[in-house]
Amino acid sequence: MKLYDIDVVKLIELLDKAKGNVYLITEDGNTLNLKSKLCQLYGVRALLESAKNSTVSAELNVENPEDELMFINYMMSK
């Protein structure tokens, strides 16, 4: 699922609610497990850096179907 126009605070809240692993795949091909707070910080920094250049092309990979539905509902509600 591609990320567009994200609210970082809401993203972190959703990650805290997620039951399974959620991975951020950066435009560089790095895969970060966002259940880790350290990876969350690094991933958000990478997203913000990309946003400066208007080249955000990160993607989320959500393992748990319930979590995926939660993220899809969030993306659709914006």
mmCIF file of C-alpha atoms in Angstrom:
data_model
loop_
_atom_site.group_PDB
_atom_site.id
_atom_site.type_symbol
_atom_site.label_atom_id
_atom_site.label_comp_id
_atom_site.label_asym_id
_atom_site.label_seq_id
_atom_site.Cartn_x
_atom_site.Cartn_y
_atom_site.Cartn_z
ATOM 1 C CA MET A 1 0.000 0.000 0.000
ATOM 2 C CA LYS A 2 1.551 3.294 -1.135
ATOM 3 C CA LEU A 3 1.711 6.176 1.307
ATOM 4 C CA TYR A 4 0.323 9.552 0.297
ATOM 5 C CA ASP A 5 -0.277 12.646 2.413
ATOM 6 C CA ILE A 6 0.264 10.959 5.781
ATOM 7 C CA ASP A 7 -0.340 12.353 9.247
ATOM 8 C CA VAL A 8 2.728 11.147 11.152
ATOM 9 C CA VAL A 9 1.003 11.255 14.558
ATOM 10 C CA LYS A 10 -1.935 9.199 13.273
ATOM 11 C CA LEU A 11 0.449 6.758 11.566
ATOM 12 C CA ILE A 12 2.269 6.174 14.881
ATOM 13 C CA GLU A 13 -1.086 5.663 16.653
ATOM 14 C CA LEU A 14 -2.089 3.058 14.074
ATOM 15 C CA LEU A 15 1.279 1.339 14.391
ATOM 16 C CA ASP A 16 0.814 1.126 18.166
ATOM 17 C CA LYS A 17 -2.601 -0.518 17.633
ATOM 18 C CA ALA A 18 -1.332 -2.978 15.030
ATOM 19 C CA LYS A 19 -1.200 -6.596 16.162
ATOM 20 C CA GLY A 20 1.203 -7.872 13.504
ATOM 21 C CA ASN A 21 4.295 -6.613 11.762
ATOM 22 C CA VAL A 22 4.091 -3.524 9.594
ATOM 23 C CA TYR A 23 6.974 -2.823 7.244
ATOM 24 C CA LEU A 24 7.953 0.436 5.581
ATOM 25 C CA ILE A 25 9.652 -0.104 2.250
ATOM 26 C CA THR A 26 11.576 3.027 1.316
ATOM 27 C CA GLU A 27 12.344 4.275 -2.166
ATOM 28 C CA ASP A 28 15.916 3.048 -1.584
ATOM 29 C CA GLY A 29 14.620 -0.500 -1.115
ATOM 30 C CA ASN A 30 15.187 -0.594 2.652
ATOM 31 C CA THR A 31 12.617 -2.544 4.657
ATOM 32 C CA LEU A 32 11.966 -1.304 8.197
ATOM 33 C CA ASN A 33 9.792 -3.107 10.761
ATOM 34 C CA LEU A 34 7.715 -0.247 12.152
ATOM 35 C CA LYS A 35 6.811 -2.157 15.308
ATOM 36 C CA SER A 36 10.256 -1.018 16.502
ATOM 37 C CA LYS A 37 10.312 2.559 17.845
ATOM 38 C CA LEU A 38 13.845 3.035 16.484
ATOM 39 C CA CYS A 39 12.709 2.003 12.998
ATOM 40 C CA GLN A 40 9.682 4.301 13.363
ATOM 41 C CA LEU A 41 11.980 7.260 14.023
ATOM 42 C CA TYR A 42 14.269 6.375 11.145
ATOM 43 C CA GLY A 43 11.343 5.699 8.802
ATOM 44 C CA VAL A 44 9.568 8.967 9.631
ATOM 45 C CA ARG A 45 12.823 10.859 9.117
ATOM 46 C CA ALA A 46 13.247 9.197 5.719
ATOM 47 C CA LEU A 47 9.661 10.096 4.781
ATOM 48 C CA LEU A 48 10.163 13.712 5.818
ATOM 49 C CA GLU A 49 13.431 13.940 3.871
ATOM 50 C CA SER A 50 11.710 12.581 0.776
ATOM 51 C CA ALA A 51 8.805 14.985 1.258
ATOM 52 C CA LYS A 52 11.215 17.918 1.070
ATOM 53 C CA ASN A 53 12.148 16.793 -2.434
ATOM 54 C CA SER A 54 8.551 15.910 -3.360
ATOM 55 C CA THR A 55 9.660 12.369 -4.140
ATOM 56 C CA VAL A 56 7.828 10.323 -1.519
ATOM 57 C CA SER A 57 7.310 6.818 -2.824
ATOM 58 C CA ALA A 58 7.326 4.741 0.340
ATOM 59 C CA GLU A 59 5.090 1.741 0.763
ATOM 60 C CA LEU A 60 3.603 -0.139 3.712
ATOM 61 C CA ASN A 61 3.497 -3.920 3.845
ATOM 62 C CA VAL A 62 1.058 -5.090 6.531
ATOM 63 C CA GLU A 63 1.130 -8.773 7.518
ATOM 64 C CA ASN A 64 -2.058 -9.029 9.588
ATOM 65 C CA PRO A 65 -5.299 -8.732 7.542
ATOM 66 C CA GLU A 66 -7.084 -6.932 10.409
ATOM 67 C CA ASP A 67 -4.261 -4.405 10.606
ATOM 68 C CA GLU A 68 -4.332 -3.965 6.842
ATOM 69 C CA LEU A 69 -8.032 -3.153 6.994
ATOM 70 C CA MET A 70 -7.334 -0.617 9.754
ATOM 71 C CA PHE A 71 -4.708 1.143 7.592
ATOM 72 C CA ILE A 72 -6.930 1.019 4.485
ATOM 73 C CA ASN A 73 -9.827 2.547 6.424
ATOM 74 C CA TYR A 74 -7.537 5.329 7.609
ATOM 75 C CA MET A 75 -6.250 6.033 4.090
ATOM 76 C CA MET A 76 -9.783 6.051 2.664
ATOM 77 C CA SER A 77 -11.128 8.389 5.376
ATOM 78 C CA LYS A 78 -8.765 11.237 4.444
#
